[in-house]
Amino acid sequence: MPNLTEKNTDALSTLGVSRSFGSPIEVGDETIVPVAAVWMGLGGGAATEESAGEGAGGGGVSLPFGAYVSSGGRTTFRPNTIILMAVAVPLVCVAGKALSRIIRAGKGRR
């Protein structure tokens, strides 16, 4: 049975750019390459001669940002608007809250 390091090495060897950029897909006269943000976390474990051993696992996330579309010698990026909104709304809320605190702090100094 391979040890934990060998198992993790095998799992990690499939990660990289191929996970963030999908395989090109031909649709009519267009070539589409999906784009995503991919990240994952892993766990570990150990065993000794005195104990049976224990360990923990991990998980991952993939957010589809959009796709590069090539047609007629021109390549453009077409964003996934749902994901962009899901990211933009909390960002705008936090930025607005921070800006209001900065303005309020500036008014208090006068």
Short mmCIF file of N, CA and C in Angstrom, two decimals:
data_model
loop_
_atom_site.label_atom_id
_atom_site.label_comp_id
_atom_site.label_asym_id
_atom_site.label_seq_id
_atom_site.Cartn_x
_atom_site.Cartn_y
_atom_site.Cartn_z
N MET A 1 0.85 -1.18 0.00
CA MET A 1 0.00 0.00 0.00
C MET A 1 0.89 1.24 0.00
N PRO A 2 0.68 2.18 -0.94
CA PRO A 2 1.52 3.38 -0.99
C PRO A 2 1.26 4.28 0.22
N ASN A 3 2.30 4.99 0.60
CA ASN A 3 2.12 5.88 1.76
C ASN A 3 1.37 7.15 1.37
N LEU A 4 1.03 7.96 2.37
CA LEU A 4 0.21 9.16 2.17
C LEU A 4 0.87 10.16 1.22
N THR A 5 2.17 10.31 1.31
CA THR A 5 2.88 11.25 0.43
C THR A 5 2.75 10.84 -1.03
N GLU A 6 2.88 9.55 -1.30
CA GLU A 6 2.74 9.08 -2.67
C GLU A 6 1.32 9.27 -3.19
N LYS A 7 0.33 9.05 -2.34
CA LYS A 7 -1.06 9.26 -2.75
C LYS A 7 -1.32 10.73 -3.08
N ASN A 8 -0.83 11.64 -2.23
CA ASN A 8 -1.01 13.08 -2.48
C ASN A 8 -0.28 13.52 -3.73
N THR A 9 0.90 12.98 -3.96
CA THR A 9 1.66 13.32 -5.16
C THR A 9 0.90 12.90 -6.41
N ASP A 10 0.32 11.72 -6.38
CA ASP A 10 -0.48 11.26 -7.52
C ASP A 10 -1.69 12.15 -7.74
N ALA A 11 -2.35 12.56 -6.65
CA ALA A 11 -3.53 13.42 -6.78
C ALA A 11 -3.16 14.80 -7.30
N LEU A 12 -2.05 15.36 -6.84
CA LEU A 12 -1.64 16.70 -7.24
C LEU A 12 -1.08 16.76 -8.65
N SER A 13 -0.62 15.64 -9.18
CA SER A 13 -0.03 15.66 -10.52
C SER A 13 -1.06 15.99 -11.59
N THR A 14 -2.35 15.84 -11.29
CA THR A 14 -3.39 16.16 -12.27
C THR A 14 -3.83 17.61 -12.19
N LEU A 15 -3.30 18.37 -11.25
CA LEU A 15 -3.67 19.78 -11.12
C LEU A 15 -2.80 20.65 -12.00
N GLY A 16 -3.19 21.89 -12.16
CA GLY A 16 -2.39 22.82 -12.94
C GLY A 16 -3.26 23.60 -13.91
N VAL A 17 -2.65 24.08 -14.96
CA VAL A 17 -3.33 24.90 -15.94
C VAL A 17 -4.48 24.14 -16.59
N SER A 18 -4.33 22.84 -16.75
CA SER A 18 -5.39 22.06 -17.41
C SER A 18 -6.68 22.08 -16.61
N ARG A 19 -6.62 22.37 -15.33
CA ARG A 19 -7.83 22.47 -14.52
C ARG A 19 -8.46 23.85 -14.62
N SER A 20 -7.68 24.89 -14.86
CA SER A 20 -8.21 26.24 -14.97
C SER A 20 -8.71 26.55 -16.37
N PHE A 21 -8.08 25.96 -17.36
CA PHE A 21 -8.48 26.14 -18.75
C PHE A 21 -8.90 24.78 -19.30
N GLY A 22 -10.17 24.66 -19.68
CA GLY A 22 -10.68 23.39 -20.21
C GLY A 22 -10.17 23.11 -21.61
N SER A 23 -10.48 21.93 -22.09
CA SER A 23 -10.10 21.54 -23.45
C SER A 23 -10.91 22.37 -24.46
N PRO A 24 -10.28 22.79 -25.55
CA PRO A 24 -11.00 23.55 -26.58
C PRO A 24 -12.17 22.75 -27.15
N ILE A 25 -13.28 23.44 -27.38
CA ILE A 25 -14.48 22.83 -27.93
C ILE A 25 -14.82 23.54 -29.23
N GLU A 26 -15.01 22.78 -30.30
CA GLU A 26 -15.37 23.34 -31.60
C GLU A 26 -16.90 23.36 -31.72
N VAL A 27 -17.48 24.55 -31.92
CA VAL A 27 -18.92 24.70 -32.13
C VAL A 27 -19.09 25.56 -33.38
N GLY A 28 -19.47 24.91 -34.47
CA GLY A 28 -19.58 25.64 -35.73
C GLY A 28 -18.23 26.17 -36.15
N ASP A 29 -18.15 27.49 -36.38
CA ASP A 29 -16.88 28.11 -36.76
C ASP A 29 -16.17 28.73 -35.56
N GLU A 30 -16.64 28.47 -34.36
CA GLU A 30 -16.04 29.03 -33.14
C GLU A 30 -15.30 27.95 -32.36
N THR A 31 -14.21 28.38 -31.69
CA THR A 31 -13.49 27.52 -30.76
C THR A 31 -13.67 28.13 -29.38
N ILE A 32 -14.16 27.33 -28.45
CA ILE A 32 -14.45 27.81 -27.09
C ILE A 32 -13.52 27.12 -26.10
N VAL A 33 -12.88 27.92 -25.24
CA VAL A 33 -12.02 27.39 -24.18
C VAL A 33 -12.58 27.88 -22.84
N PRO A 34 -13.17 26.97 -22.05
CA PRO A 34 -13.71 27.38 -20.75
C PRO A 34 -12.61 27.78 -19.77
N VAL A 35 -12.91 28.78 -18.92
CA VAL A 35 -11.96 29.29 -17.95
C VAL A 35 -12.60 29.25 -16.56
N ALA A 36 -11.85 28.74 -15.58
CA ALA A 36 -12.36 28.66 -14.21
C ALA A 36 -11.24 28.91 -13.22
N ALA A 37 -11.62 29.37 -12.03
CA ALA A 37 -10.67 29.46 -10.92
C ALA A 37 -10.83 28.16 -10.13
N VAL A 38 -9.73 27.48 -9.93
CA VAL A 38 -9.77 26.18 -9.26
C VAL A 38 -8.79 26.21 -8.10
N TRP A 39 -9.26 25.77 -6.94
CA TRP A 39 -8.34 25.59 -5.82
C TRP A 39 -8.83 24.45 -4.95
N MET A 40 -7.91 23.90 -4.20
CA MET A 40 -8.26 22.77 -3.35
C MET A 40 -7.37 22.74 -2.12
N GLY A 41 -7.85 22.01 -1.14
CA GLY A 41 -7.08 21.81 0.08
C GLY A 41 -6.97 20.32 0.34
N LEU A 42 -5.89 19.93 0.93
CA LEU A 42 -5.66 18.52 1.23
C LEU A 42 -5.35 18.35 2.71
N GLY A 43 -5.49 17.16 3.16
CA GLY A 43 -5.19 16.85 4.56
C GLY A 43 -4.00 15.93 4.65
N GLY A 44 -3.85 15.35 5.79
CA GLY A 44 -2.73 14.44 5.98
C GLY A 44 -3.02 13.52 7.15
N GLY A 45 -2.09 12.71 7.45
CA GLY A 45 -2.25 11.78 8.55
C GLY A 45 -0.95 11.07 8.83
N ALA A 46 -0.98 10.25 9.85
CA ALA A 46 0.22 9.52 10.24
C ALA A 46 -0.16 8.28 11.04
N ALA A 47 0.76 7.37 11.09
CA ALA A 47 0.58 6.16 11.89
C ALA A 47 1.92 5.79 12.50
N THR A 48 1.84 5.22 13.66
CA THR A 48 3.04 4.72 14.32
C THR A 48 2.87 3.23 14.57
N GLU A 49 3.91 2.61 15.03
CA GLU A 49 3.82 1.19 15.32
C GLU A 49 2.85 0.91 16.46
N GLU A 50 2.70 1.87 17.38
CA GLU A 50 1.83 1.69 18.54
C GLU A 50 0.37 1.98 18.24
N SER A 51 0.07 2.77 17.19
CA SER A 51 -1.32 3.14 16.92
C SER A 51 -1.71 2.72 15.51
N ALA A 52 -3.01 2.65 15.30
CA ALA A 52 -3.54 2.27 13.99
C ALA A 52 -3.40 3.40 12.98
N GLY A 53 -3.26 4.61 13.45
CA GLY A 53 -3.11 5.75 12.57
C GLY A 53 -4.41 6.51 12.39
N GLU A 54 -4.28 7.72 11.95
CA GLU A 54 -5.44 8.56 11.70
C GLU A 54 -5.09 9.56 10.62
N GLY A 55 -6.11 10.16 10.03
CA GLY A 55 -5.86 11.12 8.97
C GLY A 55 -7.08 11.95 8.68
N ALA A 56 -6.93 12.84 7.74
CA ALA A 56 -8.02 13.74 7.37
C ALA A 56 -7.96 13.98 5.87
N GLY A 57 -9.09 14.39 5.29
CA GLY A 57 -9.17 14.61 3.85
C GLY A 57 -9.19 16.08 3.50
N GLY A 58 -9.71 16.38 2.35
CA GLY A 58 -9.77 17.76 1.88
C GLY A 58 -10.88 17.94 0.87
N GLY A 59 -10.87 19.06 0.22
CA GLY A 59 -11.91 19.36 -0.76
C GLY A 59 -11.43 20.42 -1.72
N GLY A 60 -12.29 20.79 -2.65
CA GLY A 60 -11.91 21.78 -3.64
C GLY A 60 -13.10 22.56 -4.16
N VAL A 61 -12.80 23.63 -4.90
CA VAL A 61 -13.82 24.50 -5.46
C VAL A 61 -13.41 24.87 -6.88
N SER A 62 -14.39 24.98 -7.75
CA SER A 62 -14.16 25.44 -9.12
C SER A 62 -15.23 26.47 -9.47
N LEU A 63 -14.80 27.68 -9.80
CA LEU A 63 -15.73 28.75 -10.19
C LEU A 63 -15.56 29.02 -11.69
N PRO A 64 -16.58 28.76 -12.49
CA PRO A 64 -16.48 29.01 -13.93
C PRO A 64 -16.60 30.49 -14.25
N PHE A 65 -15.48 31.13 -14.59
CA PHE A 65 -15.47 32.58 -14.84
C PHE A 65 -16.00 32.95 -16.22
N GLY A 66 -15.87 32.07 -17.19
CA GLY A 66 -16.32 32.38 -18.53
C GLY A 66 -15.60 31.52 -19.54
N ALA A 67 -15.43 32.07 -20.74
CA ALA A 67 -14.78 31.31 -21.81
C ALA A 67 -14.10 32.25 -22.79
N TYR A 68 -12.98 31.78 -23.35
CA TYR A 68 -12.36 32.46 -24.48
C TYR A 68 -13.00 31.88 -25.74
N VAL A 69 -13.46 32.76 -26.62
CA VAL A 69 -14.13 32.34 -27.85
C VAL A 69 -13.34 32.89 -29.03
N SER A 70 -12.88 31.99 -29.90
CA SER A 70 -12.15 32.38 -31.10
C SER A 70 -13.02 32.14 -32.32
N SER A 71 -13.15 33.19 -33.13
CA SER A 71 -13.94 33.08 -34.35
C SER A 71 -13.42 34.10 -35.35
N GLY A 72 -13.18 33.66 -36.57
CA GLY A 72 -12.71 34.57 -37.61
C GLY A 72 -11.38 35.21 -37.31
N GLY A 73 -10.47 34.51 -36.63
CA GLY A 73 -9.16 35.04 -36.30
C GLY A 73 -9.15 36.01 -35.14
N ARG A 74 -10.26 36.15 -34.45
CA ARG A 74 -10.35 37.08 -33.32
C ARG A 74 -10.76 36.30 -32.07
N THR A 75 -10.10 36.57 -30.94
CA THR A 75 -10.41 35.91 -29.68
C THR A 75 -10.92 36.93 -28.68
N THR A 76 -12.04 36.62 -28.06
CA THR A 76 -12.62 37.48 -27.03
C THR A 76 -12.95 36.64 -25.80
N PHE A 77 -13.04 37.32 -24.67
CA PHE A 77 -13.43 36.66 -23.43
C PHE A 77 -14.89 36.97 -23.16
N ARG A 78 -15.67 35.94 -22.93
CA ARG A 78 -17.09 36.10 -22.60
C ARG A 78 -17.27 35.66 -21.15
N PRO A 79 -17.53 36.64 -20.27
CA PRO A 79 -17.62 36.30 -18.84
C PRO A 79 -18.92 35.59 -18.48
N ASN A 80 -18.86 34.83 -17.40
CA ASN A 80 -20.04 34.22 -16.81
C ASN A 80 -20.62 35.26 -15.86
N THR A 81 -21.67 35.95 -16.28
CA THR A 81 -22.19 37.09 -15.51
C THR A 81 -22.73 36.69 -14.14
N ILE A 82 -23.23 35.49 -14.00
CA ILE A 82 -23.74 35.05 -12.70
C ILE A 82 -22.61 34.97 -11.68
N ILE A 83 -21.49 34.38 -12.06
CA ILE A 83 -20.35 34.28 -11.14
C ILE A 83 -19.77 35.67 -10.87
N LEU A 84 -19.68 36.51 -11.89
CA LEU A 84 -19.15 37.86 -11.68
C LEU A 84 -20.02 38.65 -10.71
N MET A 85 -21.34 38.49 -10.81
CA MET A 85 -22.24 39.17 -9.87
C MET A 85 -22.08 38.60 -8.46
N ALA A 86 -21.93 37.29 -8.37
CA ALA A 86 -21.76 36.65 -7.06
C ALA A 86 -20.49 37.14 -6.37
N VAL A 87 -19.48 37.47 -7.15
CA VAL A 87 -18.23 37.99 -6.59
C VAL A 87 -18.32 39.50 -6.38
N ALA A 88 -18.95 40.21 -7.30
CA ALA A 88 -18.99 41.68 -7.26
C ALA A 88 -19.87 42.22 -6.14
N VAL A 89 -21.01 41.61 -5.89
CA VAL A 89 -21.94 42.14 -4.88
C VAL A 89 -21.29 42.22 -3.50
N PRO A 90 -20.70 41.14 -2.97
CA PRO A 90 -20.05 41.27 -1.66
C PRO A 90 -18.88 42.26 -1.68
N LEU A 91 -18.13 42.30 -2.78
CA LEU A 91 -17.00 43.22 -2.88
C LEU A 91 -17.47 44.67 -2.83
N VAL A 92 -18.52 45.00 -3.55
CA VAL A 92 -19.06 46.36 -3.56
C VAL A 92 -19.61 46.71 -2.17
N CYS A 93 -20.27 45.76 -1.52
CA CYS A 93 -20.79 46.02 -0.16
C CYS A 93 -19.67 46.33 0.82
N VAL A 94 -18.63 45.54 0.79
CA VAL A 94 -17.50 45.76 1.70
C VAL A 94 -16.80 47.08 1.38
N ALA A 95 -16.60 47.38 0.10
CA ALA A 95 -15.96 48.63 -0.29
C ALA A 95 -16.81 49.83 0.13
N GLY A 96 -18.13 49.73 -0.03
CA GLY A 96 -19.02 50.82 0.38
C GLY A 96 -18.98 51.04 1.89
N LYS A 97 -18.97 49.95 2.64
CA LYS A 97 -18.91 50.05 4.11
C LYS A 97 -17.59 50.71 4.54
N ALA A 98 -16.50 50.28 3.93
CA ALA A 98 -15.19 50.85 4.26
C ALA A 98 -15.14 52.33 3.90
N LEU A 99 -15.68 52.70 2.74
CA LEU A 99 -15.69 54.10 2.31
C LEU A 99 -16.53 54.95 3.25
N SER A 100 -17.68 54.44 3.69
CA SER A 100 -18.51 55.22 4.61
C SER A 100 -17.81 55.43 5.94
N ARG A 101 -17.06 54.45 6.41
CA ARG A 101 -16.31 54.62 7.67
C ARG A 101 -15.18 55.64 7.50
N ILE A 102 -14.53 55.62 6.34
CA ILE A 102 -13.45 56.59 6.09
C ILE A 102 -14.02 58.00 6.07
N ILE A 103 -15.15 58.18 5.39
CA ILE A 103 -15.78 59.51 5.31
C ILE A 103 -16.22 59.96 6.70
N ARG A 104 -16.82 59.06 7.46
CA ARG A 104 -17.28 59.40 8.81
C ARG A 104 -16.10 59.77 9.72
N ALA A 105 -14.99 59.04 9.57
CA ALA A 105 -13.81 59.35 10.38
C ALA A 105 -13.23 60.70 9.98
N GLY A 106 -13.26 61.02 8.68
CA GLY A 106 -12.76 62.31 8.21
C GLY A 106 -13.60 63.47 8.71
N LYS A 107 -14.90 63.30 8.81
CA LYS A 107 -15.79 64.36 9.30
C LYS A 107 -15.59 64.59 10.79
N GLY A 108 -15.24 63.56 11.52
CA GLY A 108 -15.05 63.69 12.96
C GLY A 108 -13.80 64.46 13.34
N ARG A 109 -12.86 64.63 12.45
CA ARG A 109 -11.60 65.32 12.73
C ARG A 109 -11.73 66.82 12.59
N ARG A 110 -12.79 67.32 12.02
CA ARG A 110 -12.92 68.76 11.77
C ARG A 110 -13.28 69.51 13.00
#
